[in-house]
Backbone as CSV, one residue per row, in Angstrom:
resi,resn,N_x,N_y,N_z,CA_x,CA_y,CA_z,C_x,C_y,C_z
1,UNK,-40.949,-25.122,36.842,-41.373,-24.483,35.614,-40.168,-24.377,34.686
2,UNK,-40.373,-24.694,33.413,-39.334,-24.500,32.409,-40.007,-24.269,31.068
3,UNK,-39.291,-23.684,30.137,-39.826,-23.457,28.797,-38.967,-24.201,27.786
4,UNK,-39.601,-24.580,26.692,-38.908,-25.226,25.589,-39.121,-24.359,24.357
5,UNK,-38.041,-23.959,23.716,-38.099,-23.177,22.486,-37.898,-24.160,21.339
6,UNK,-38.886,-24.233,20.465,-38.831,-25.153,19.322,-38.651,-24.311,18.063
7,UNK,-37.586,-24.551,17.303,-37.276,-23.737,16.127,-38.034,-24.269,14.904
8,UNK,-39.347,-24.061,14.958,-40.241,-24.567,13.925,-41.496,-23.704,13.934
9,UNK,-41.804,-23.087,12.801,-43.041,-22.327,12.692,-43.531,-22.382,11.253
10,UNK,-44.456,-21.515,10.871,-45.023,-21.583,9.521,-44.121,-20.966,8.461
11,UNK,-42.946,-20.461,8.839,-41.998,-19.889,7.885,-40.843,-20.853,7.633
12,UNK,-40.282,-21.405,8.687,-39.156,-22.313,8.532,-39.096,-23.300,9.677
13,UNK,-38.365,-24.357,9.430,-38.134,-25.380,10.429,-36.641,-25.682,10.405
14,UNK,-35.958,-25.481,11.531,-34.516,-25.748,11.565,-34.298,-27.118,12.187
15,UNK,-33.665,-27.984,11.407,-33.476,-29.368,11.813,-32.006,-29.756,11.721
16,UNK,-31.659,-30.820,12.414,-30.323,-31.368,12.243,-30.345,-32.366,11.083
17,UNK,-29.233,-33.006,10.820,-29.144,-33.925,9.684,-30.012,-35.171,9.849
18,UNK,-30.520,-35.404,11.047,-31.361,-36.567,11.311,-32.844,-36.209,11.295
19,UNK,-33.174,-35.045,10.729,-34.549,-34.553,10.589,-35.221,-34.259,11.934
20,UNK,-34.424,-33.990,12.958,-34.976,-33.627,14.261,-34.972,-32.106,14.394
21,UNK,-36.137,-31.541,14.715,-36.244,-30.100,14.913,-35.498,-29.735,16.194
22,UNK,-34.711,-28.658,16.124,-33.972,-28.219,17.301,-34.927,-27.697,18.367
23,UNK,-34.689,-28.126,19.586,-35.421,-27.630,20.741,-34.411,-27.236,21.806
24,UNK,-34.641,-26.109,22.436,-33.763,-25.626,23.502,-34.601,-25.478,24.761
25,UNK,-34.146,-26.079,25.844,-34.880,-26.026,27.109,-34.169,-25.109,28.091
26,UNK,-34.967,-24.395,28.861,-34.383,-23.545,29.900,-34.105,-24.386,31.140
27,UNK,-33.429,-23.787,32.078,-33.255,-24.443,33.369,-34.603,-24.474,34.079
28,UNK,-34.782,-25.432,34.936,-36.031,-25.545,35.692,-36.031,-24.534,36.831
29,UNK,-37.143,-23.850,36.963,-37.324,-22.905,38.072,-38.276,-23.565,39.062
30,UNK,-37.829,-23.741,40.285,-38.653,-24.406,41.305,-39.255,-23.362,42.253
31,UNK,-40.361,-23.736,42.858,-41.050,-22.834,43.802,-41.303,-21.479,43.150
32,UNK,-41.981,-21.518,42.023,-42.247,-20.297,41.262,-43.217,-19.410,42.039
33,UNK,-42.832,-18.163,42.274,-43.740,-17.267,43.004,-44.856,-16.764,42.084
34,UNK,-45.910,-16.261,42.673,-46.979,-15.654,41.878,-46.441,-14.409,41.202
35,UNK,-47.059,-14.047,40.101,-46.626,-12.860,39.371,-45.771,-13.253,38.179
36,UNK,-44.785,-12.435,37.877,-43.939,-12.674,36.710,-42.644,-13.376,37.101
37,UNK,-42.213,-14.268,36.211,-40.935,-14.971,36.402,-40.137,-14.855,35.123
38,UNK,-38.897,-14.486,35.246,-38.021,-14.345,34.081,-37.335,-15.678,33.804
39,UNK,-37.511,-16.200,32.581,-36.819,-17.419,32.160,-36.019,-17.073,30.917
40,UNK,-34.734,-17.340,30.959,-33.843,-16.943,29.870,-33.247,-18.179,29.209
41,UNK,-33.482,-18.317,27.914,-32.822,-19.372,27.142,-31.814,-18.643,26.267
42,UNK,-30.617,-18.470,26.802,-29.628,-17.661,26.094,-28.704,-18.529,25.257
43,UNK,-28.396,-18.031,24.076,-27.445,-18.696,23.193,-26.177,-17.857,23.192
44,UNK,-25.449,-17.919,24.290,-24.245,-17.096,24.423,-23.056,-17.753,23.736
45,UNK,-21.915,-17.139,23.839,-20.721,-17.591,23.126,-20.279,-19.001,23.523
46,UNK,-20.682,-19.481,24.679,-20.284,-20.808,25.118,-21.244,-21.896,24.632
47,UNK,-22.387,-21.509,24.097,-23.385,-22.484,23.660,-23.067,-22.953,22.239
48,UNK,-22.882,-24.256,22.027,-22.528,-24.742,20.689,-23.633,-24.554,19.656
49,UNK,-24.847,-24.301,20.120,-25.969,-24.100,19.198,-26.298,-22.631,18.959
50,UNK,-25.402,-21.745,19.289,-25.749,-20.319,19.209,-25.995,-19.836,17.787
51,UNK,-25.503,-20.568,16.773,-25.792,-20.194,15.392,-27.265,-20.329,15.042
52,UNK,-28.001,-21.155,15.779,-29.420,-21.377,15.491,-30.235,-20.090,15.566
53,UNK,-29.994,-19.316,16.599,-30.741,-18.069,16.758,-30.484,-17.116,15.605
54,UNK,-29.241,-17.049,15.162,-28.897,-16.160,14.056,-29.560,-16.616,12.758
55,UNK,-29.539,-17.914,12.488,-30.183,-18.447,11.284,-31.680,-18.179,11.338
56,UNK,-32.312,-18.485,12.460,-33.754,-18.309,12.613,-34.154,-16.847,12.412
57,UNK,-33.457,-15.943,13.099,-33.791,-14.523,13.001,-33.567,-13.970,11.607
58,UNK,-32.502,-14.408,10.933,-32.182,-13.879,9.611,-33.239,-14.270,8.585
59,UNK,-33.642,-15.529,8.570,-34.648,-15.960,7.592,-36.008,-15.364,7.925
60,UNK,-36.331,-15.225,9.214,-37.579,-14.566,9.599,-37.578,-13.106,9.123
61,UNK,-36.422,-12.451,9.202,-36.298,-11.069,8.760,-36.556,-10.956,7.258
62,UNK,-36.009,-11.874,6.477,-36.236,-11.826,5.034,-37.695,-12.110,4.706
63,UNK,-38.289,-13.053,5.403,-39.721,-13.318,5.225,-40.541,-12.061,5.518
64,UNK,-40.197,-11.378,6.597,-40.908,-10.154,6.975,-40.755,-9.066,5.912
65,UNK,-39.590,-8.994,5.252,-39.379,-8.020,4.180,-40.403,-8.236,3.065
66,UNK,-40.530,-9.470,2.603,-41.482,-9.755,1.530,-42.915,-9.493,1.974
67,UNK,-43.230,-9.864,3.194,-44.588,-9.673,3.695,-44.926,-8.195,3.865
68,UNK,-44.023,-7.432,4.453,-44.295,-6.022,4.746,-44.149,-5.113,3.535
69,UNK,-43.186,-5.398,2.668,-42.952,-4.538,1.514,-43.771,-4.929,0.290
70,UNK,-44.012,-6.216,0.107,-44.675,-6.693,-1.106,-46.019,-7.359,-0.832
71,UNK,-46.393,-7.484,0.444,-47.626,-8.156,0.835,-47.693,-9.556,0.219
72,UNK,-46.577,-10.270,0.276,-46.473,-11.614,-0.307,-45.666,-12.498,0.608
73,UNK,-46.052,-13.761,0.683,-45.261,-14.725,1.429,-45.434,-16.107,0.826
74,UNK,-44.456,-16.948,1.087,-44.551,-18.342,0.659,-45.719,-18.999,1.385
75,UNK,-46.312,-19.997,0.762,-47.453,-20.636,1.418,-47.093,-21.936,2.125
76,UNK,-45.803,-22.192,2.284,-45.356,-23.360,3.045,-43.996,-23.061,3.663
77,UNK,-43.723,-23.696,4.786,-42.407,-23.460,5.412,-41.302,-24.144,4.629
78,UNK,-40.091,-23.655,4.790,-38.932,-24.274,4.164,-38.116,-24.959,5.256
79,UNK,-37.589,-26.115,4.926,-36.763,-26.878,5.864,-35.339,-26.358,5.800
80,UNK,-34.780,-26.030,6.955,-33.395,-25.585,7.048,-32.621,-26.631,7.841
81,UNK,-31.518,-27.106,7.273,-30.675,-28.088,7.943,-29.386,-27.398,8.372
82,UNK,-29.037,-27.579,9.645,-27.813,-27.021,10.189,-27.279,-27.977,11.238
83,UNK,-26.006,-28.219,11.295,-24.994,-27.793,10.329,-24.931,-28.764,9.154
84,UNK,-24.590,-28.236,7.988,-24.460,-29.065,6.800,-23.208,-29.921,6.849
85,UNK,-23.179,-30.925,6.015,-22.028,-31.824,5.997,-20.984,-31.403,4.965
86,UNK,-21.329,-30.467,4.086,-20.397,-30.046,3.049,-19.689,-28.762,3.451
87,UNK,-18.809,-28.312,2.589,-18.059,-27.104,2.865,-18.816,-25.825,2.573
88,UNK,-20.012,-25.912,1.986,-20.746,-24.707,1.641,-22.234,-24.853,1.885
89,UNK,-22.923,-23.731,1.824,-24.371,-23.711,2.001,-25.043,-23.787,0.641
90,UNK,-26.263,-24.332,0.615,-26.959,-24.459,-0.660,-28.458,-24.666,-0.460
91,UNK,-29.206,-24.426,-1.538,-30.644,-24.680,-1.600,-30.865,-25.863,-2.523
92,UNK,-31.764,-26.760,-2.152,-32.062,-27.920,-2.987,-33.569,-28.134,-3.023
93,UNK,-34.112,-28.269,-4.245,-35.535,-28.558,-4.426,-35.667,-29.932,-5.062
94,UNK,-36.435,-30.776,-4.432,-36.705,-32.100,-4.991,-38.077,-32.039,-5.648
95,UNK,-38.194,-32.657,-6.822,-39.458,-32.581,-7.537,-39.980,-33.961,-7.891
96,UNK,-41.291,-34.023,-8.041,-41.948,-35.246,-8.471,-43.012,-34.836,-9.483
97,UNK,-42.892,-35.340,-10.712,-43.857,-34.998,-11.759,-43.882,-33.520,-12.108
98,UNK,-42.752,-32.861,-11.949,-42.666,-31.442,-12.292,-43.039,-30.498,-11.159
99,UNK,-43.592,-30.989,-10.067,-43.939,-30.151,-8.921,-42.909,-30.346,-7.817
100,UNK,-42.455,-29.249,-7.251,-41.494,-29.321,-6.153,-42.197,-29.947,-4.954
101,UNK,-41.621,-31.042,-4.464,-42.236,-31.754,-3.345,-41.592,-31.382,-2.007
102,UNK,-40.295,-31.203,-1.993,-39.615,-30.780,-0.768,-38.517,-29.780,-1.117
103,UNK,-38.239,-28.901,-0.189,-37.173,-27.912,-0.344,-36.306,-27.945,0.911
104,UNK,-35.030,-27.792,0.713,-34.112,-27.775,1.845,-33.058,-26.693,1.633
105,UNK,-32.860,-25.903,2.658,-31.726,-24.980,2.703,-30.749,-25.586,3.698
106,UNK,-29.539,-25.832,3.253,-28.508,-26.367,4.135,-27.512,-25.256,4.425
107,UNK,-27.306,-24.987,5.698,-26.356,-23.957,6.121,-25.135,-24.656,6.710
108,UNK,-23.988,-24.375,6.127,-22.748,-24.992,6.587,-22.344,-24.437,7.948
109,UNK,-21.704,-25.291,8.726,-21.150,-24.865,10.006,-19.950,-23.958,9.734
110,UNK,-19.680,-23.058,10.620,-18.525,-22.181,10.448,-18.958,-20.792,10.001
111,UNK,-18.224,-20.212,9.077,-18.468,-18.826,8.667,-19.865,-18.607,8.096
112,UNK,-20.356,-19.578,7.312,-21.665,-19.379,6.666,-22.799,-19.168,7.658
113,UNK,-22.733,-19.769,8.828,-23.822,-19.616,9.788,-23.911,-18.193,10.343
114,UNK,-22.883,-17.382,10.103,-22.886,-15.992,10.565,-23.091,-15.006,9.425
115,UNK,-23.065,-15.465,8.188,-23.224,-14.575,7.029,-24.702,-14.421,6.692
116,UNK,-25.236,-13.257,6.985,-26.648,-13.010,6.662,-26.884,-13.127,5.163
117,UNK,-25.933,-12.661,4.361,-26.111,-12.693,2.914,-26.225,-14.131,2.411
118,UNK,-25.566,-15.071,3.070,-25.685,-16.478,2.682,-27.116,-16.948,2.866
119,UNK,-27.696,-16.658,4.008,-29.078,-17.090,4.265,-30.070,-16.337,3.396
120,UNK,-29.834,-15.034,3.178,-30.694,-14.277,2.262,-30.657,-14.896,0.869
121,UNK,-29.463,-15.259,0.418,-29.304,-15.826,-0.921,-30.037,-17.164,-1.053
122,UNK,-29.815,-18.064,-0.109,-30.436,-19.386,-0.200,-31.951,-19.289,-0.033
123,UNK,-32.419,-18.424,0.855,-33.871,-18.228,0.988,-34.435,-17.592,-0.278
124,UNK,-33.622,-16.777,-0.957,-34.048,-16.195,-2.239,-34.393,-17.268,-3.258
125,UNK,-33.644,-18.368,-3.265,-33.988,-19.485,-4.151,-35.348,-20.073,-3.767
126,UNK,-35.620,-20.189,-2.480,-36.901,-20.718,-2.020,-38.046,-19.776,-2.391
127,UNK,-37.793,-18.477,-2.337,-38.796,-17.494,-2.747,-39.082,-17.636,-4.240
128,UNK,-38.024,-17.807,-5.025,-38.187,-17.960,-6.473,-39.007,-19.212,-6.797
129,UNK,-38.745,-20.299,-6.105,-39.502,-21.530,-6.320,-40.984,-21.289,-6.060
130,UNK,-41.297,-20.606,-4.972,-42.701,-20.308,-4.653,-43.310,-19.368,-5.688
131,UNK,-42.520,-18.382,-6.152,-43.027,-17.429,-7.148,-43.376,-18.121,-8.465
132,UNK,-42.726,-19.231,-8.746,-43.030,-20.025,-9.936,-44.010,-21.159,-9.613
133,UNK,-44.785,-20.982,-8.538,-45.833,-21.923,-8.128,-45.316,-23.344,-7.937
134,UNK,-44.077,-23.460,-7.512,-43.452,-24.753,-7.233,-43.404,-25.658,-8.468
135,UNK,-43.488,-25.032,-9.651,-43.375,-25.776,-10.911,-41.898,-25.870,-11.259
136,UNK,-41.320,-27.008,-11.012,-39.880,-27.204,-11.184,-39.424,-26.911,-12.602
137,UNK,-40.240,-27.273,-13.582,-39.854,-27.102,-14.983,-39.910,-25.648,-15.447
138,UNK,-40.606,-24.795,-14.711,-40.714,-23.386,-15.094,-39.590,-22.532,-14.512
139,UNK,-38.937,-23.018,-13.476,-37.881,-22.247,-12.816,-36.642,-22.236,-13.697
140,UNK,-36.124,-21.061,-14.065,-34.887,-21.031,-14.850,-33.723,-21.554,-14.021
141,UNK,-33.135,-22.633,-14.474,-32.035,-23.247,-13.729,-30.739,-23.160,-14.524
142,UNK,-30.794,-23.438,-15.817,-29.586,-23.424,-16.637,-28.849,-24.744,-16.526
143,UNK,-27.699,-24.792,-17.159,-26.957,-26.051,-17.189,-25.659,-26.008,-16.395
144,UNK,-25.241,-24.841,-15.942,-23.988,-24.741,-15.193,-24.170,-25.357,-13.812
145,UNK,-23.280,-26.236,-13.385,-23.446,-26.933,-12.114,-22.251,-26.815,-11.177
146,UNK,-21.189,-26.142,-11.573,-19.987,-26.101,-10.740,-20.021,-25.009,-9.699
147,UNK,-18.924,-24.886,-8.946,-18.785,-23.766,-8.018,-18.850,-22.489,-8.829
148,UNK,-19.381,-21.445,-8.242,-19.627,-20.269,-9.069,-19.589,-18.976,-8.268
149,UNK,-19.405,-17.942,-9.023,-19.707,-16.574,-8.616,-20.605,-16.057,-9.708
150,UNK,-21.596,-15.321,-9.353,-22.614,-14.907,-10.314,-22.015,-14.219,-11.536
151,UNK,-21.043,-13.343,-11.327,-20.539,-12.550,-12.456,-19.646,-13.350,-13.404
152,UNK,-19.305,-14.585,-13.055,-18.460,-15.375,-13.953,-19.258,-16.367,-14.792
153,UNK,-20.571,-16.354,-14.682,-21.402,-17.343,-15.369,-22.069,-16.722,-16.578
154,UNK,-21.939,-17.376,-17.747,-22.577,-16.866,-18.961,-23.845,-17.625,-19.318
155,UNK,-24.220,-18.644,-18.571,-25.435,-19.419,-18.794,-26.638,-18.566,-18.350
156,UNK,-27.494,-18.124,-19.287,-28.576,-17.199,-18.927,-29.535,-17.730,-17.861
157,UNK,-29.954,-19.000,-17.967,-30.871,-19.547,-16.971,-30.259,-19.583,-15.593
158,UNK,-29.026,-20.020,-15.529,-28.326,-20.086,-14.262,-28.092,-18.672,-13.711
159,UNK,-27.670,-17.779,-14.588,-27.399,-16.398,-14.161,-28.683,-15.732,-13.644
160,UNK,-29.826,-16.003,-14.294,-31.079,-15.421,-13.822,-31.443,-15.988,-12.450
161,UNK,-31.310,-17.290,-12.297,-31.625,-17.940,-11.035,-30.766,-17.386,-9.910
162,UNK,-29.452,-17.317,-10.152,-28.548,-16.794,-9.132,-28.770,-15.294,-8.914
163,UNK,-29.069,-14.584,-9.994,-29.346,-13.148,-9.867,-30.579,-12.875,-9.026
164,UNK,-31.600,-13.704,-9.211,-32.812,-13.563,-8.393,-32.475,-13.777,-6.924
165,UNK,-31.684,-14.816,-6.651,-31.302,-15.093,-5.264,-30.489,-13.924,-4.688
166,UNK,-29.637,-13.326,-5.509,-28.863,-12.171,-5.044,-29.777,-10.994,-4.751
167,UNK,-30.813,-10.812,-5.582,-31.767,-9.728,-5.346,-32.425,-9.895,-3.995
């Protein structure tokens, strides 16, 4: 007997850069007795994938906040890629004909995978996209495209977008 934990549900899907959903398998338990059997799939300090549990739990927590406090949720899961290939984490929405067709949150390996505020911020962009009915042209984006801190940006569209994500 063994269990497989697949990091994919109706809220998010955590994938690697090759679009493969992460799956974690437990050790096989042989000669399983009747009754209850404890199977532990632990992501301890020695496991190179231990950031997955933190990412999964953090985004699920933010989803639960919107559902429990506002009785609202996105109507499609968001794709999360980990670890990212760049030095930072980001949200990206691809559009076709003005409608957002795919969304990706990329979480960088290293410090970002442990920063809850990073995942809250990037998921905030995904929430904003859904709140604007996935209409790419309606989402305030602005023209600023460089590295940023919210308080240093004077572009109103960009500042609103980043401010929403901070909220």
